[in-house]
Tab-separated table of C-alpha atoms and ligand atoms in Angstrom:
chain	number	residue	atom	x	y	z
A	1	MET	CA	1.777	-19.629	10.640
A	2	SER	CA	0.819	-16.928	8.157
A	3	SER	CA	2.166	-13.436	8.767
A	4	PHE	CA	-1.015	-11.836	7.391
A	5	ILE	CA	-3.677	-10.011	9.352
A	6	LYS	CA	-6.865	-11.718	8.270
A	7	ASN	CA	-9.489	-9.173	9.278
A	8	ALA	CA	-8.182	-6.142	7.436
A	9	TRP	CA	-8.634	-4.042	4.320
A	10	TYR	CA	-5.965	-4.399	1.652
A	11	VAL	CA	-5.374	-2.285	-1.428
A	12	ALA	CA	-6.300	-4.355	-4.488
A	13	MET	CA	-5.396	-1.687	-7.053
A	14	TRP	CA	-5.703	1.979	-7.932
A	15	ALA	CA	-9.358	2.640	-8.800
A	16	GLN	CA	-8.415	3.715	-12.339
A	17	ALA	CA	-7.076	0.179	-12.994
A	18	LEU	CA	-10.560	-1.307	-12.552
A	19	GLU	CA	-12.070	-0.433	-15.895
A	20	PRO	CA	-15.804	-0.975	-16.497
A	21	GLY	CA	-16.473	-4.316	-18.178
A	22	LYS	CA	-13.088	-5.815	-17.209
A	23	VAL	CA	-12.496	-8.599	-14.680
A	24	VAL	CA	-9.187	-8.208	-12.849
A	25	GLN	CA	-7.459	-10.987	-10.931
A	26	ARG	CA	-5.569	-10.221	-7.725
A	27	GLU	CA	-3.972	-12.477	-5.132
A	28	ILE	CA	-4.301	-10.803	-1.743
A	29	ALA	CA	-2.902	-12.396	1.407
A	30	GLY	CA	-3.136	-15.803	-0.259
A	31	HIS	CA	-6.708	-15.352	-1.598
A	32	ASP	CA	-7.256	-15.456	-5.364
A	33	ILE	CA	-9.938	-12.894	-6.121
A	34	ALA	CA	-11.769	-11.767	-9.282
A	35	ILE	CA	-12.687	-8.072	-9.087
A	36	TYR	CA	-14.961	-6.143	-11.436
A	37	ARG	CA	-17.404	-3.257	-11.565
A	38	MET	CA	-21.175	-3.638	-11.596
A	39	PRO	CA	-22.989	-1.655	-14.344
A	40	ASP	CA	-23.450	1.267	-11.881
A	41	GLY	CA	-19.677	1.327	-11.195
A	42	THR	CA	-19.807	-0.309	-7.748
A	43	PRO	CA	-16.927	-2.772	-7.343
A	44	ALA	CA	-17.604	-6.453	-6.618
A	45	ALA	CA	-15.156	-9.196	-5.606
A	46	LEU	CA	-15.619	-12.970	-5.852
A	47	ASP	CA	-13.412	-15.949	-5.148
A	48	ASP	CA	-11.570	-16.628	-8.403
A	49	ARG	CA	-12.718	-20.238	-8.778
A	50	CYS	CA	-15.892	-21.453	-10.382
A	51	PRO	CA	-17.479	-24.192	-8.215
A	52	HIS	CA	-18.436	-26.172	-11.344
A	53	ARG	CA	-15.001	-27.215	-12.632
A	54	SER	CA	-12.661	-24.706	-11.025
A	55	ALA	CA	-12.160	-22.399	-14.004
A	56	PRO	CA	-10.846	-19.013	-12.828
A	57	LEU	CA	-13.737	-16.566	-12.891
A	58	HIS	CA	-11.502	-13.691	-14.011
A	59	LEU	CA	-11.479	-15.392	-17.442
A	60	GLY	CA	-15.217	-14.766	-17.638
A	61	ARG	CA	-17.184	-11.627	-18.437
A	62	VAL	CA	-19.420	-9.075	-16.770
A	63	CYS	CA	-23.024	-9.424	-18.009
A	64	PRO	CA	-25.229	-6.354	-18.617
A	65	ASN	CA	-27.261	-7.401	-15.527
A	66	GLY	CA	-24.099	-7.190	-13.361
A	67	ASN	CA	-23.619	-10.940	-12.978
A	68	LEU	CA	-20.165	-12.412	-13.507
A	69	GLN	CA	-20.378	-15.194	-16.080
A	70	CYS	CA	-17.880	-18.047	-15.993
A	71	GLY	CA	-15.981	-18.183	-19.277
A	72	TYR	CA	-16.051	-21.993	-19.420
A	73	HIS	CA	-19.677	-23.252	-19.281
A	74	GLY	CA	-21.518	-20.014	-18.701
A	75	LEU	CA	-22.777	-20.146	-15.098
A	76	GLN	CA	-23.607	-16.668	-13.812
A	77	PHE	CA	-22.897	-15.460	-10.269
A	78	ASN	CA	-24.235	-12.317	-8.676
A	79	ALA	CA	-22.195	-9.999	-6.431
A	80	THR	CA	-23.146	-11.964	-3.300
A	81	GLY	CA	-21.540	-15.052	-4.848
A	82	ALA	CA	-24.816	-16.919	-5.408
A	83	CYS	CA	-25.293	-18.653	-8.741
A	84	ALA	CA	-28.071	-16.684	-10.460
A	85	VAL	CA	-28.238	-18.395	-13.862
A	86	ASN	CA	-27.513	-21.968	-14.933
A	87	PRO	CA	-27.893	-22.113	-18.745
A	88	HIS	CA	-27.869	-25.930	-18.769
A	89	GLY	CA	-30.628	-28.549	-18.462
A	90	LYS	CA	-33.672	-27.166	-16.672
A	91	GLY	CA	-31.580	-24.404	-15.104
A	92	VAL	CA	-31.670	-25.944	-11.652
A	93	ILE	CA	-29.227	-24.304	-9.263
A	94	PRO	CA	-27.794	-26.639	-6.599
A	95	VAL	CA	-27.239	-24.987	-3.196
A	96	ALA	CA	-23.493	-25.704	-3.392
A	97	LEU	CA	-23.251	-23.631	-6.556
A	98	ARG	CA	-21.953	-20.455	-4.945
A	99	VAL	CA	-18.635	-18.737	-4.435
A	100	ARG	CA	-17.274	-16.655	-1.599
A	101	SER	CA	-17.777	-12.929	-2.073
A	102	TYR	CA	-15.445	-10.407	-0.463
A	103	PRO	CA	-16.412	-7.003	0.935
A	104	VAL	CA	-14.922	-4.469	-1.458
A	105	THR	CA	-15.078	-0.697	-1.549
A	106	GLU	CA	-13.638	2.291	-3.374
A	107	ARG	CA	-12.023	5.010	-1.264
A	108	HIS	CA	-9.095	7.444	-1.636
A	109	SER	CA	-8.987	6.512	-5.367
A	110	LEU	CA	-8.168	2.918	-4.435
A	111	ILE	CA	-10.067	-0.390	-4.481
A	112	TRP	CA	-9.931	-2.063	-1.047
A	113	VAL	CA	-10.777	-5.705	-0.281
A	114	TRP	CA	-11.540	-7.194	3.151
A	115	THR	CA	-10.114	-10.704	3.525
A	116	GLY	CA	-11.496	-11.476	6.983
A	117	ASP	CA	-14.185	-13.734	8.399
A	118	GLN	CA	-15.459	-11.043	10.793
A	119	PRO	CA	-17.805	-8.254	9.581
A	120	ALA	CA	-15.921	-5.715	7.444
A	121	ASP	CA	-15.481	-2.420	9.266
A	122	PRO	CA	-15.051	0.567	6.886
A	123	ALA	CA	-13.624	2.597	9.797
A	124	LEU	CA	-10.517	0.403	9.572
A	125	ILE	CA	-9.586	1.706	6.108
A	126	PRO	CA	-6.438	3.812	6.620
A	127	ASP	CA	-7.033	7.550	6.347
A	128	LEU	CA	-5.414	8.650	3.084
A	129	SER	CA	-7.713	11.632	2.581
A	130	VAL	CA	-4.717	13.835	1.690
A	131	ILE	CA	-5.069	12.426	-1.824
A	132	ASP	CA	-8.789	13.354	-1.967
A	133	ARG	CA	-8.160	16.939	-0.865
A	134	ALA	CA	-5.323	17.645	-3.317
A	135	ALA	CA	-5.778	19.298	-6.711
A	136	PRO	CA	-5.156	16.726	-9.488
A	137	LYS	CA	-2.039	18.617	-10.602
A	138	ASP	CA	-0.551	18.142	-7.106
A	139	VAL	CA	-0.724	14.323	-7.174
A	140	THR	CA	1.964	12.330	-8.989
A	141	TYR	CA	1.219	9.366	-11.224
A	142	ARG	CA	-0.446	6.568	-9.219
A	143	ASP	CA	2.264	3.954	-9.519
A	144	VAL	CA	2.791	0.305	-8.596
A	145	LEU	CA	5.628	-2.219	-8.364
A	146	GLU	CA	6.135	-5.769	-7.116
A	147	MET	CA	8.732	-7.051	-4.692
A	148	GLU	CA	9.703	-10.671	-4.154
A	149	ALA	CA	9.763	-10.253	-0.386
A	150	ASN	CA	7.522	-10.488	2.651
A	151	TYR	CA	5.567	-7.271	3.236
A	152	GLN	CA	7.067	-6.828	6.705
A	153	LEU	CA	10.560	-6.310	5.238
A	154	VAL	CA	9.121	-3.451	3.178
A	155	ILE	CA	7.499	-1.898	6.263
A	156	ASP	CA	10.837	-2.220	8.117
A	157	ASN	CA	12.454	-0.338	5.220
A	158	LEU	CA	9.919	2.494	5.302
A	159	LEU	CA	9.715	2.917	9.063
A	160	ASP	CA	13.482	3.254	9.339
A	161	LEU	CA	14.363	6.016	6.917
A	162	SER	CA	17.978	6.092	8.106
A	163	HIS	CA	18.657	3.964	5.004
A	164	VAL	CA	17.965	6.873	2.650
A	165	ALA	CA	21.438	8.391	3.126
A	166	PHE	CA	23.168	5.151	2.173
A	167	LEU	CA	20.846	3.532	-0.339
A	168	HIS	CA	19.485	6.611	-2.099
A	169	GLY	CA	22.686	8.671	-2.433
A	170	GLY	CA	21.580	12.068	-1.085
A	171	VAL	CA	18.437	12.407	-3.221
A	172	LEU	CA	15.840	11.404	-0.608
A	173	GLY	CA	18.024	11.988	2.471
A	174	ASN	CA	21.605	12.647	3.537
A	175	ASP	CA	23.914	12.602	6.574
A	176	SER	CA	21.516	14.785	8.541
A	177	THR	CA	18.826	12.085	8.184
A	178	VAL	CA	21.174	9.675	9.945
A	179	ALA	CA	22.160	12.122	12.687
A	180	ALA	CA	18.576	13.226	13.441
A	181	ASP	CA	16.859	12.555	16.727
A	182	ILE	CA	14.086	10.030	16.244
A	183	ALA	CA	10.780	10.013	18.104
A	184	VAL	CA	8.504	6.968	18.001
A	185	THR	CA	4.879	7.457	18.986
A	186	GLN	CA	1.872	5.157	18.910
A	187	GLU	CA	-1.806	5.982	18.563
A	188	GLY	CA	-4.103	2.958	18.587
A	189	ASP	CA	-2.826	0.616	15.881
A	190	SER	CA	-0.699	3.296	14.202
A	191	VAL	CA	2.995	4.009	14.776
A	192	THR	CA	4.765	7.215	13.741
A	193	VAL	CA	8.510	7.701	13.419
A	194	SER	CA	9.428	11.405	13.354
A	195	ARG	CA	12.714	13.061	12.528
A	196	TRP	CA	13.390	16.779	12.986
A	197	MET	CA	16.560	17.999	11.280
A	198	PRO	CA	17.263	21.714	11.848
A	199	ASN	CA	19.713	23.755	9.815
A	200	VAL	CA	20.785	21.047	7.362
A	201	LYS	CA	21.663	20.688	3.728
A	202	PRO	CA	18.410	19.729	1.933
A	203	PRO	CA	18.245	16.304	0.245
A	204	GLY	CA	18.090	16.762	-3.549
A	205	LEU	CA	14.396	16.039	-3.929
A	206	PHE	CA	13.411	18.573	-1.253
A	207	ASP	CA	15.737	21.254	-2.601
A	208	MET	CA	13.936	20.802	-5.938
A	209	LEU	CA	10.581	21.537	-4.240
A	210	PHE	CA	11.837	24.608	-2.365
A	211	ARG	CA	14.674	27.051	-3.044
A	212	ARG	CA	16.484	25.006	-5.681
A	213	ASP	CA	19.879	26.413	-4.641
A	214	GLY	CA	21.070	23.948	-1.993
A	215	SER	CA	20.882	26.483	0.856
A	216	LEU	CA	20.343	25.252	4.412
A	217	VAL	CA	16.850	24.382	5.661
A	218	ASP	CA	14.984	22.859	8.550
A	219	HIS	CA	13.882	19.418	7.342
A	220	TRP	CA	11.202	17.151	8.794
A	221	SER	CA	9.861	13.676	8.178
A	222	ALA	CA	7.091	11.870	10.033
A	223	ILE	CA	6.132	8.500	8.632
A	224	THR	CA	3.038	6.783	9.987
A	225	TRP	CA	2.352	3.081	9.659
A	226	MET	CA	-1.357	2.235	9.733
A	227	ALA	CA	-2.173	-1.414	10.385
A	228	PRO	CA	-1.721	-3.683	8.692
A	229	SER	CA	0.398	-2.358	5.817
A	230	CYS	CA	-0.154	1.243	4.671
A	231	LEU	CA	2.269	4.090	5.360
A	232	LEU	CA	1.950	7.844	4.959
A	233	ASN	CA	5.092	9.965	5.034
A	234	ASN	CA	4.759	13.667	5.797
A	235	ALA	CA	8.112	15.130	4.744
A	236	GLY	CA	9.272	18.609	3.871
A	237	VAL	CA	11.562	21.558	4.324
A	238	THR	CA	11.201	25.119	5.525
A	239	ALA	CA	13.530	28.084	6.007
A	240	VAL	CA	15.760	27.751	9.062
A	241	ARG	CA	13.717	28.539	12.212
A	242	ALA	CA	10.571	29.211	10.118
A	243	PRO	CA	7.321	27.317	10.872
A	244	GLN	CA	6.555	24.182	8.847
A	245	SER	CA	3.506	25.965	7.421
A	246	ALA	CA	5.873	28.370	5.634
A	247	GLY	CA	7.695	25.482	3.967
A	248	THR	CA	6.770	22.891	1.381
A	249	GLY	CA	6.868	19.137	1.024
A	250	ILE	CA	5.073	15.963	0.115
A	251	PHE	CA	2.849	13.310	1.573
A	252	GLY	CA	4.236	10.006	0.361
A	253	LEU	CA	1.668	7.193	0.145
A	254	HIS	CA	3.235	3.730	0.467
A	255	LEU	CA	0.554	1.053	0.300
A	256	LEU	CA	1.685	-2.528	0.683
A	257	THR	CA	-0.413	-5.540	-0.213
A	258	PRO	CA	0.903	-8.962	0.748
A	259	VAL	CA	0.327	-11.327	-2.167
A	260	ASN	CA	1.841	-14.304	-0.409
A	261	GLU	CA	4.602	-14.737	2.174
A	262	ARG	CA	7.280	-13.920	-0.424
A	263	LYS	CA	5.623	-11.338	-2.640
A	264	THR	CA	4.327	-7.822	-2.038
A	265	VAL	CA	2.574	-5.394	-4.348
A	266	TYR	CA	3.541	-1.808	-3.567
A	267	HIS	CA	1.230	1.022	-4.690
A	268	PHE	CA	2.694	4.490	-4.308
A	269	ALA	CA	2.118	8.149	-5.114
A	270	ALA	CA	3.186	11.520	-3.782
A	271	VAL	CA	0.811	14.356	-2.937
A	272	ARG	CA	2.249	17.877	-2.754
A	273	GLN	CA	1.693	19.771	0.472
A	274	ASN	CA	1.828	23.551	0.315
A	275	PRO	CA	3.386	23.715	-3.170
A	276	LEU	CA	5.170	26.983	-3.953
A	277	PRO	CA	3.633	29.169	-6.690
A	278	PHE	CA	6.063	28.212	-9.433
A	279	PRO	CA	4.974	28.832	-13.038
A	280	ASP	CA	2.832	25.968	-14.415
A	281	ASP	CA	5.610	24.518	-16.560
A	282	VAL	CA	8.054	24.440	-13.610
A	283	HIS	CA	5.395	22.859	-11.373
A	284	ALA	CA	4.631	20.207	-14.007
A	285	LYS	CA	8.338	19.451	-14.375
A	286	ILE	CA	8.687	19.104	-10.577
A	287	MET	CA	5.769	16.620	-10.515
A	288	GLU	CA	7.315	14.615	-13.354
A	289	ASP	CA	10.729	14.585	-11.634
A	290	LEU	CA	9.092	13.529	-8.344
A	291	LYS	CA	7.478	10.585	-10.115
A	292	VAL	CA	10.681	9.545	-11.886
A	293	LEU	CA	13.032	10.021	-8.906
A	294	ARG	CA	10.803	8.122	-6.485
A	295	ARG	CA	10.177	5.239	-8.888
A	296	LYS	CA	13.900	4.997	-9.614
A	297	ALA	CA	14.713	4.942	-5.887
A	298	PHE	CA	12.112	2.269	-5.070
A	299	VAL	CA	12.749	0.031	-8.111
A	300	THR	CA	16.511	0.275	-8.552
A	301	GLU	CA	17.596	0.842	-4.938
A	302	ASP	CA	15.052	-0.407	-2.342
A	303	GLU	CA	13.714	-3.375	-4.305
A	304	PRO	CA	17.037	-5.139	-5.070
A	305	MET	CA	18.200	-4.655	-1.473
A	306	ILE	CA	14.971	-5.923	0.115
A	307	GLU	CA	14.751	-8.905	-2.259
A	308	ALA	CA	18.405	-9.788	-1.577
A	309	GLN	CA	17.744	-9.461	2.156
A	310	GLN	CA	14.784	-11.858	1.812
A	311	ARG	CA	16.972	-14.422	0.016
A	312	VAL	CA	19.589	-14.288	2.789
A	313	ILE	CA	16.929	-14.654	5.499
A	314	ASP	CA	15.428	-17.645	3.661
A	315	LYS	CA	18.850	-19.240	3.401
A	316	VAL	CA	19.945	-18.844	7.024
A	317	GLY	CA	16.492	-19.167	8.607
A	318	ALA	CA	14.451	-16.713	10.669
A	319	GLU	CA	16.134	-17.580	13.952
A	320	ALA	CA	19.685	-16.925	12.686
A	321	ALA	CA	18.441	-13.785	10.885
A	322	ARG	CA	17.016	-12.231	14.041
A	323	PRO	CA	18.211	-8.593	13.812
A	324	VAL	CA	20.801	-7.075	16.119
A	325	LEU	CA	18.949	-3.872	16.888
A	326	LEU	CA	20.270	-0.311	16.595
A	327	ALA	CA	18.976	3.033	17.846
A	328	VAL	CA	17.150	3.523	14.506
A	329	ASP	CA	15.042	0.394	14.980
A	330	GLY	CA	12.522	1.786	17.465
A	331	GLY	CA	9.820	2.146	14.779
A	332	PRO	CA	10.174	-1.325	13.245
A	333	VAL	CA	10.227	-2.943	16.684
A	334	ARG	CA	7.119	-1.059	17.788
A	335	TYR	CA	4.984	-1.787	14.698
A	336	ARG	CA	5.865	-5.498	14.796
A	337	ARG	CA	4.689	-5.542	18.414
A	338	VAL	CA	1.386	-3.943	17.343
A	339	LEU	CA	1.004	-6.515	14.517
A	340	ASP	CA	1.579	-9.345	17.035
A	341	ASP	CA	-1.004	-7.765	19.289
A	342	ILE	CA	-3.574	-7.552	16.448
A	343	ARG	CA	-2.913	-11.203	15.542
A	344	ALA	CA	-3.522	-12.215	19.164
A	345	ARG	CA	-6.758	-10.152	19.327
A	346	GLN	CA	-8.027	-11.657	16.070
A	347	ALA	CA	-7.147	-15.194	17.153
A	348	ALA	CA	-9.179	-14.629	20.332
A	349	LEU	CA	-12.102	-13.290	18.249
A	350	GLY	CA	-11.931	-16.325	15.967
A	351	GLN	CA	-12.020	-18.638	18.965
A	352	GLN	CA	-15.069	-16.824	20.345
A	353	ALA	CA	-16.784	-17.058	16.957
A	354	GLY	CA	-15.834	-20.736	16.624
B	401	LIG	S1	-16.171	-24.224	-14.838
B	401	LIG	FE1	-17.449	-22.507	-14.625
B	401	LIG	S2	-19.261	-23.020	-15.603
B	401	LIG	FE2	-17.999	-24.769	-15.804
B	402	LIG	FE1	14.063	3.622	0.443
């Protein structure tokens, strides 16, 4: 059985990656999809297979009238997936000459695609409005990487940040991250894992954002998983016993798109919260370092570990690889329960519809 949630919005790409006039191919939860912009900028998404002779539609072109033209024999499809122009013979359009269209929308500077068979509900798009509210200079480069692993292993990694002390060598977290009390809370289909770490040595990245001298701080992190696969980490530091509002930090966006059962595309960015009034050149350097440090941690530290973990699990089998749980696993256990619950709800809906 597939591990994907069918009726859900998935990130297809950062909005800036969908350039006018281009057709971009994405595989999302097993669906091959051709995505492009209409002449007015509105995104459109069609199944990436021409019904004539199965040429991929992403090898075609966007016509001035907004139709997507197959690159092989020139059929044109409109954004609903109906064939609008047949340049051959008398131009007759058989009823079967149509492709599936996917609900697609642009929000939070991302392109989202709905892969479900139930009506698309825009209210289910995870709330990432922190990125809309921030000044452009307070948002890092909108980045992306690929992991050869199931998306749930990446969520496990992010919802249990106890790994940061061991895998990321004191830059993103340290011993205090391990020792911290963890609280797991659930709100609807979202799960938050919070850590409060008073009077601790700041991890390198947070010291860089704050006093830059290594002196003790109160440190917090609250990472929220929003079904099915987006996470938002509110993390920062403040002076010992000072309110959080007097401190500084980041919102880390971690947006996971399952490609297939063994591949995940990971879009990420950091948004500054309450940045200190450093001179412009220092601020710009901090943003650049944030981008570089986070990418290095995800690509050279998380990715090899998660991919290696996936290979071991594939070798021994899911049953043998069932985890022996620790105190830090409350978050991962809870979100997997919510995912199971959503799958059960959607299966019941599908049965009603069928
Ligand atoms: S394969 Fe698309 S028009 Fe022939
Ligand atoms: Fe990590």
